[in-house]
Amino acid sequence: MKSLLAIQISTISNYLLLYINIEVGRINIIKDFLNEREVFLASPGSFEDQLDCNNPTRFDLLTKQQVYDYFMWSSKNDNPDFTRQQHRKFARYWTKVSDVNHPKIVKKFMDESVQEYNEREGILSLTENCNNDRMWDKYGDEGKGICIGYDTRIMFKHLGGGGPVTYCDVLPKIFPEPFMHYAEAMMNRVYYKTKQWSFEEEYRTKKFWPQPATILNRQIQLPPEAFKKIIFGDNISEYDKNEIITVVKEKIGNIEMGDRKDIV
């Protein structure tokens, strides 16, 4: 399954962008964001798309035989010194008494597992296309915002890697090991979205913490060389543009900056 991850990461662009909304009164927040050279890895629980990363591990779809096979696999991993008979006894017992037999308990477990996942996962949504009208409208404050371009080879050293999102009619199901490898389950959860979001042309990078992540954990500082370009929206105010130019020159350096109509 390592090959799946290798394929995912190998398809990433060397240059990706983040659309930034500059609503009224937010310019100081954006300046702080640039001043600290930060990116924020959001919890999937905060996403507008309620289906995004919200597909749980489907214990409820396992057959009786699969439940038995699951506990046999668990026993072999957890009890390596057991005899064959002891593994079978363990699997038969837990197949009979496990909460997997109770739909309400399984539903509660799946909901709680998604919540725990959201508390520990951080995702940064990027794109390769800086000339996407719908993205400028939705995430760039109708052209009054900016688009930041990053060098992914440098950025991913601090974030861990990523890949393009695949858009589909129905999200792929996720099953527990041994029926689905952890790497495939992770990809099914993180890198698939429904087709209504295909206009985003999204690439995403992720980071997982073993404990619930704090706001401070999710604020990842990047080196100046990770920043390649600042693109100003068609409707950005001169005040906001000048404020951003000043802080970028002071805290990041002399990277390329320009209007969307000139730089694309």
Tab-separated table of C-alpha atoms in Angstrom:
chain	number	residue	atom	x	y	z
A	1	MET	CA	0.000	0.000	0.000
A	2	LYS	CA	2.995	2.344	0.188
A	3	SER	CA	2.729	2.591	-3.587
A	4	LEU	CA	-0.683	4.247	-3.243
A	5	LEU	CA	0.775	6.969	-1.067
A	6	ALA	CA	3.748	7.356	-3.377
A	7	ILE	CA	1.422	7.841	-6.350
A	8	GLN	CA	-0.629	10.374	-4.392
A	9	ILE	CA	2.360	12.474	-3.382
A	10	SER	CA	4.089	12.209	-6.758
A	11	THR	CA	1.143	13.924	-8.471
A	12	ILE	CA	1.458	17.079	-6.374
A	13	SER	CA	2.412	20.298	-8.120
A	14	ASN	CA	5.649	22.119	-7.238
A	15	TYR	CA	3.612	25.307	-6.904
A	16	LEU	CA	0.288	25.608	-5.058
A	17	LEU	CA	-1.873	28.500	-3.961
A	18	LEU	CA	-4.093	29.547	-1.074
A	19	TYR	CA	-6.978	31.976	-1.599
A	20	ILE	CA	-7.340	34.493	1.256
A	21	ASN	CA	-10.512	36.411	2.064
A	22	ILE	CA	-10.001	40.027	3.167
A	23	GLU	CA	-13.387	41.071	4.510
A	24	VAL	CA	-13.906	44.508	6.034
A	25	GLY	CA	-11.808	44.821	9.183
A	26	ARG	CA	-9.722	41.679	8.524
A	27	ILE	CA	-6.665	43.311	7.011
A	28	ASN	CA	-4.834	43.314	10.360
A	29	ILE	CA	-5.531	39.596	10.773
A	30	ILE	CA	-4.104	38.925	7.303
A	31	LYS	CA	-1.076	41.087	8.075
A	32	ASP	CA	-0.451	39.065	11.249
A	33	PHE	CA	-0.859	35.880	9.202
A	34	LEU	CA	1.827	37.051	6.757
A	35	ASN	CA	3.983	38.585	9.470
A	36	GLU	CA	4.211	35.207	11.226
A	37	ARG	CA	4.534	33.350	7.888
A	38	GLU	CA	1.888	30.907	9.052
A	39	VAL	CA	-0.544	28.492	7.517
A	40	PHE	CA	-3.469	27.111	9.518
A	41	LEU	CA	-4.367	23.424	9.360
A	42	ALA	CA	-8.092	23.388	10.010
A	43	SER	CA	-10.137	20.668	11.652
A	44	PRO	CA	-12.374	18.866	9.126
A	45	GLY	CA	-15.210	19.513	11.576
A	46	SER	CA	-15.055	23.189	10.602
A	47	PHE	CA	-15.553	22.563	6.865
A	48	GLU	CA	-18.584	23.874	5.014
A	49	ASP	CA	-18.937	20.523	3.250
A	50	GLN	CA	-20.533	18.320	5.892
A	51	LEU	CA	-19.453	15.175	4.040
A	52	ASP	CA	-15.789	16.134	3.814
A	53	CYS	CA	-13.663	13.719	5.910
A	54	ASN	CA	-16.895	12.672	7.613
A	55	ASN	CA	-17.174	9.120	6.286
A	56	PRO	CA	-16.651	6.792	9.275
A	57	THR	CA	-15.164	3.314	9.348
A	58	ARG	CA	-18.100	1.075	8.416
A	59	PHE	CA	-18.222	-1.608	11.067
A	60	ASP	CA	-21.993	-1.628	10.482
A	61	LEU	CA	-21.528	-3.134	7.004
A	62	LEU	CA	-19.476	-6.138	8.112
A	63	THR	CA	-21.027	-9.553	7.673
A	64	LYS	CA	-20.981	-12.107	10.503
A	65	GLN	CA	-18.086	-13.867	8.827
A	66	GLN	CA	-16.198	-10.601	8.502
A	67	VAL	CA	-16.786	-9.817	12.189
A	68	TYR	CA	-15.336	-13.226	13.046
A	69	ASP	CA	-12.398	-12.619	10.685
A	70	TYR	CA	-11.841	-9.216	12.267
A	71	PHE	CA	-11.555	-10.666	15.761
A	72	MET	CA	-9.388	-13.511	14.504
A	73	TRP	CA	-7.048	-10.905	12.989
A	74	SER	CA	-7.165	-8.872	16.214
A	75	SER	CA	-6.317	-11.916	18.302
A	76	LYS	CA	-3.326	-12.803	16.154
A	77	ASN	CA	-2.026	-9.251	16.527
A	78	ASP	CA	-2.771	-8.830	20.229
A	79	ASN	CA	-2.135	-12.395	21.404
A	80	PRO	CA	0.811	-13.728	19.386
A	81	ASP	CA	1.398	-16.600	21.840
A	82	PHE	CA	-2.104	-18.036	21.509
A	83	THR	CA	-2.582	-21.445	19.944
A	84	ARG	CA	-4.839	-21.826	16.906
A	85	GLN	CA	-7.608	-23.107	19.171
A	86	GLN	CA	-7.256	-20.123	21.494
A	87	HIS	CA	-7.440	-17.685	18.578
A	88	ARG	CA	-10.633	-19.391	17.378
A	89	LYS	CA	-12.146	-19.315	20.863
A	90	PHE	CA	-11.305	-15.607	21.189
A	91	ALA	CA	-12.858	-14.819	17.788
A	92	ARG	CA	-16.022	-16.844	18.454
A	93	TYR	CA	-16.519	-15.220	21.851
A	94	TRP	CA	-16.114	-11.622	20.668
A	95	THR	CA	-18.152	-12.229	17.522
A	96	LYS	CA	-21.002	-13.226	19.835
A	97	VAL	CA	-20.739	-10.531	22.549
A	98	SER	CA	-19.228	-7.596	20.665
A	99	ASP	CA	-21.039	-4.276	20.382
A	100	VAL	CA	-20.786	-4.729	16.605
A	101	ASN	CA	-24.048	-6.661	16.981
A	102	HIS	CA	-25.877	-3.569	18.277
A	103	PRO	CA	-26.609	-0.970	15.551
A	104	LYS	CA	-27.210	1.943	17.941
A	105	ILE	CA	-23.925	1.334	19.745
A	106	VAL	CA	-22.092	0.989	16.433
A	107	LYS	CA	-23.608	4.275	15.199
A	108	LYS	CA	-22.539	6.023	18.411
A	109	PHE	CA	-19.031	4.586	18.076
A	110	MET	CA	-18.733	5.726	14.454
A	111	ASP	CA	-19.907	9.246	15.326
A	112	GLU	CA	-17.460	9.468	18.215
A	113	SER	CA	-14.594	8.175	16.080
A	114	VAL	CA	-15.232	10.922	13.500
A	115	GLN	CA	-15.279	13.545	16.255
A	116	GLU	CA	-12.000	12.240	17.694
A	117	TYR	CA	-10.494	12.234	14.200
A	118	ASN	CA	-11.548	15.852	13.609
A	119	GLU	CA	-9.911	16.915	16.865
A	120	ARG	CA	-6.584	15.412	15.761
A	121	GLU	CA	-6.503	16.040	12.009
A	122	GLY	CA	-5.436	19.281	10.362
A	123	ILE	CA	-5.940	20.055	6.682
A	124	LEU	CA	-4.743	22.899	4.490
A	125	SER	CA	-6.733	23.340	1.283
A	126	LEU	CA	-4.767	24.586	-1.721
A	127	THR	CA	-5.178	24.758	-5.469
A	128	GLU	CA	-3.024	24.881	-8.591
A	129	ASN	CA	-5.222	27.405	-10.391
A	130	CYS	CA	-4.884	31.092	-9.494
A	131	ASN	CA	-7.258	32.156	-12.284
A	132	ASN	CA	-10.452	30.451	-11.076
A	133	ASP	CA	-13.337	32.940	-11.003
A	134	ARG	CA	-15.467	30.835	-8.669
A	135	MET	CA	-12.584	30.478	-6.207
A	136	TRP	CA	-11.936	34.224	-6.251
A	137	ASP	CA	-15.640	34.852	-5.636
A	138	LYS	CA	-16.069	32.313	-2.842
A	139	TYR	CA	-12.714	32.299	-1.059
A	140	GLY	CA	-11.128	35.534	-2.308
A	141	ASP	CA	-13.919	37.862	-1.154
A	142	GLU	CA	-15.208	38.445	-4.695
A	143	GLY	CA	-11.788	39.560	-5.869
A	144	LYS	CA	-11.053	41.806	-2.874
A	145	GLY	CA	-8.659	39.242	-1.386
A	146	ILE	CA	-5.310	37.761	-2.325
A	147	CYS	CA	-3.833	34.480	-3.455
A	148	ILE	CA	-0.578	33.228	-1.919
A	149	GLY	CA	1.667	30.918	-3.916
A	150	TYR	CA	3.879	28.403	-2.077
A	151	ASP	CA	6.832	26.240	-3.057
A	152	THR	CA	5.458	22.824	-2.145
A	153	ARG	CA	8.891	21.196	-1.989
A	154	ILE	CA	9.724	23.479	0.925
A	155	MET	CA	6.254	23.692	2.428
A	156	PHE	CA	5.804	19.925	2.685
A	157	LYS	CA	8.982	19.580	4.725
A	158	HIS	CA	7.027	21.331	7.468
A	159	LEU	CA	3.626	19.761	6.829
A	160	GLY	CA	4.297	16.211	5.729
A	161	GLY	CA	3.049	15.976	2.147
A	162	GLY	CA	-0.287	15.873	0.381
A	163	GLY	CA	-2.077	15.206	-2.875
A	164	PRO	CA	-4.903	16.155	-5.250
A	165	VAL	CA	-8.538	15.646	-4.336
A	166	THR	CA	-10.608	13.238	-6.435
A	167	TYR	CA	-14.228	14.252	-7.057
A	168	CYS	CA	-16.891	11.556	-7.277
A	169	ASP	CA	-20.659	11.010	-7.180
A	170	VAL	CA	-20.526	8.869	-4.028
A	171	LEU	CA	-17.749	8.904	-1.454
A	172	PRO	CA	-15.818	5.624	-1.129
A	173	LYS	CA	-16.578	3.480	1.883
A	174	ILE	CA	-14.021	2.887	4.598
A	175	PHE	CA	-13.577	-0.484	6.268
A	176	PRO	CA	-11.419	-1.513	9.220
A	177	GLU	CA	-8.260	-3.545	8.893
A	178	PRO	CA	-7.747	-6.275	7.742
A	179	PHE	CA	-10.382	-5.563	5.052
A	180	MET	CA	-8.810	-2.241	4.083
A	181	HIS	CA	-5.250	-1.094	4.679
A	182	TYR	CA	-4.883	1.980	6.886
A	183	ALA	CA	-3.219	3.953	4.057
A	184	GLU	CA	-6.128	3.288	1.687
A	185	ALA	CA	-8.652	4.182	4.396
A	186	MET	CA	-6.837	7.462	5.028
A	187	MET	CA	-6.861	8.326	1.330
A	188	ASN	CA	-10.566	7.484	1.029
A	189	ARG	CA	-11.370	9.789	3.928
A	190	VAL	CA	-9.123	12.753	3.116
A	191	TYR	CA	-8.667	12.883	-0.660
A	192	TYR	CA	-12.217	12.324	-1.945
A	193	LYS	CA	-15.041	14.859	-2.173
A	194	THR	CA	-18.370	14.956	-3.997
A	195	LYS	CA	-18.527	16.488	-7.466
A	196	GLN	CA	-20.340	19.643	-6.365
A	197	TRP	CA	-16.965	20.840	-5.048
A	198	SER	CA	-14.985	20.035	-8.176
A	199	PHE	CA	-14.721	23.745	-9.075
A	200	GLU	CA	-12.168	24.048	-6.249
A	201	GLU	CA	-9.595	21.944	-8.128
A	202	GLU	CA	-8.193	21.208	-4.695
A	203	TYR	CA	-4.867	19.899	-3.546
A	204	ARG	CA	-4.593	19.372	0.163
A	205	THR	CA	-1.947	18.712	2.721
A	206	LYS	CA	-2.556	17.226	6.141
A	207	LYS	CA	-1.077	16.656	9.544
A	208	PHE	CA	-2.263	14.324	12.304
A	209	TRP	CA	-1.595	14.712	16.010
A	210	PRO	CA	-1.858	11.770	18.461
A	211	GLN	CA	-3.683	14.048	20.911
A	212	PRO	CA	-6.380	16.685	20.227
A	213	ALA	CA	-4.696	19.594	18.464
A	214	THR	CA	-4.792	23.084	19.929
A	215	ILE	CA	-5.080	26.270	17.880
A	216	LEU	CA	-1.368	26.803	18.466
A	217	ASN	CA	-0.596	23.297	17.149
A	218	ARG	CA	-2.522	24.064	13.980
A	219	GLN	CA	-0.581	27.275	13.289
A	220	ILE	CA	2.445	26.102	11.306
A	221	GLN	CA	5.218	28.578	10.608
A	222	LEU	CA	6.980	28.374	7.248
A	223	PRO	CA	10.388	29.757	6.229
A	224	PRO	CA	10.444	32.803	3.927
A	225	GLU	CA	11.653	30.690	0.995
A	226	ALA	CA	8.389	28.705	1.067
A	227	PHE	CA	6.582	31.797	-0.277
A	228	LYS	CA	6.822	32.330	-4.041
A	229	LYS	CA	4.162	34.808	-5.084
A	230	ILE	CA	1.361	37.136	-3.938
A	231	ILE	CA	-1.494	37.723	-6.370
A	232	PHE	CA	-3.920	40.589	-5.721
A	233	GLY	CA	-7.579	40.166	-6.596
A	234	ASP	CA	-9.189	42.362	-9.225
A	235	ASN	CA	-11.176	44.314	-6.629
A	236	ILE	CA	-8.693	44.666	-3.778
A	237	SER	CA	-8.469	48.151	-2.275
A	238	GLU	CA	-5.275	50.157	-2.702
A	239	TYR	CA	-5.018	50.433	1.079
A	240	ASP	CA	-5.129	46.666	1.593
A	241	LYS	CA	-2.701	46.100	-1.276
A	242	ASN	CA	-0.149	48.559	0.107
A	243	GLU	CA	-0.432	47.137	3.614
A	244	ILE	CA	0.232	43.630	2.296
A	245	ILE	CA	3.145	44.744	0.115
A	246	THR	CA	4.783	46.386	3.118
A	247	VAL	CA	4.503	43.400	5.454
A	248	VAL	CA	5.572	40.917	2.740
A	249	LYS	CA	8.718	42.902	1.934
A	250	GLU	CA	9.577	43.230	5.629
A	251	LYS	CA	8.853	39.679	6.799
A	252	ILE	CA	9.117	37.451	3.729
A	253	GLY	CA	11.309	39.230	1.202
A	254	ASN	CA	11.274	40.390	-2.397
A	255	ILE	CA	8.998	37.748	-3.848
A	256	GLU	CA	6.877	38.319	-6.929
A	257	MET	CA	3.740	40.387	-6.272
A	258	GLY	CA	1.225	41.684	-8.761
A	259	ASP	CA	-2.391	42.017	-9.869
A	260	ARG	CA	-4.246	38.956	-11.082
A	261	LYS	CA	-4.715	40.423	-14.559
A	262	ASP	CA	-0.964	41.019	-14.918
A	263	ILE	CA	0.555	38.024	-13.159
A	264	VAL	CA	-1.548	35.146	-14.487
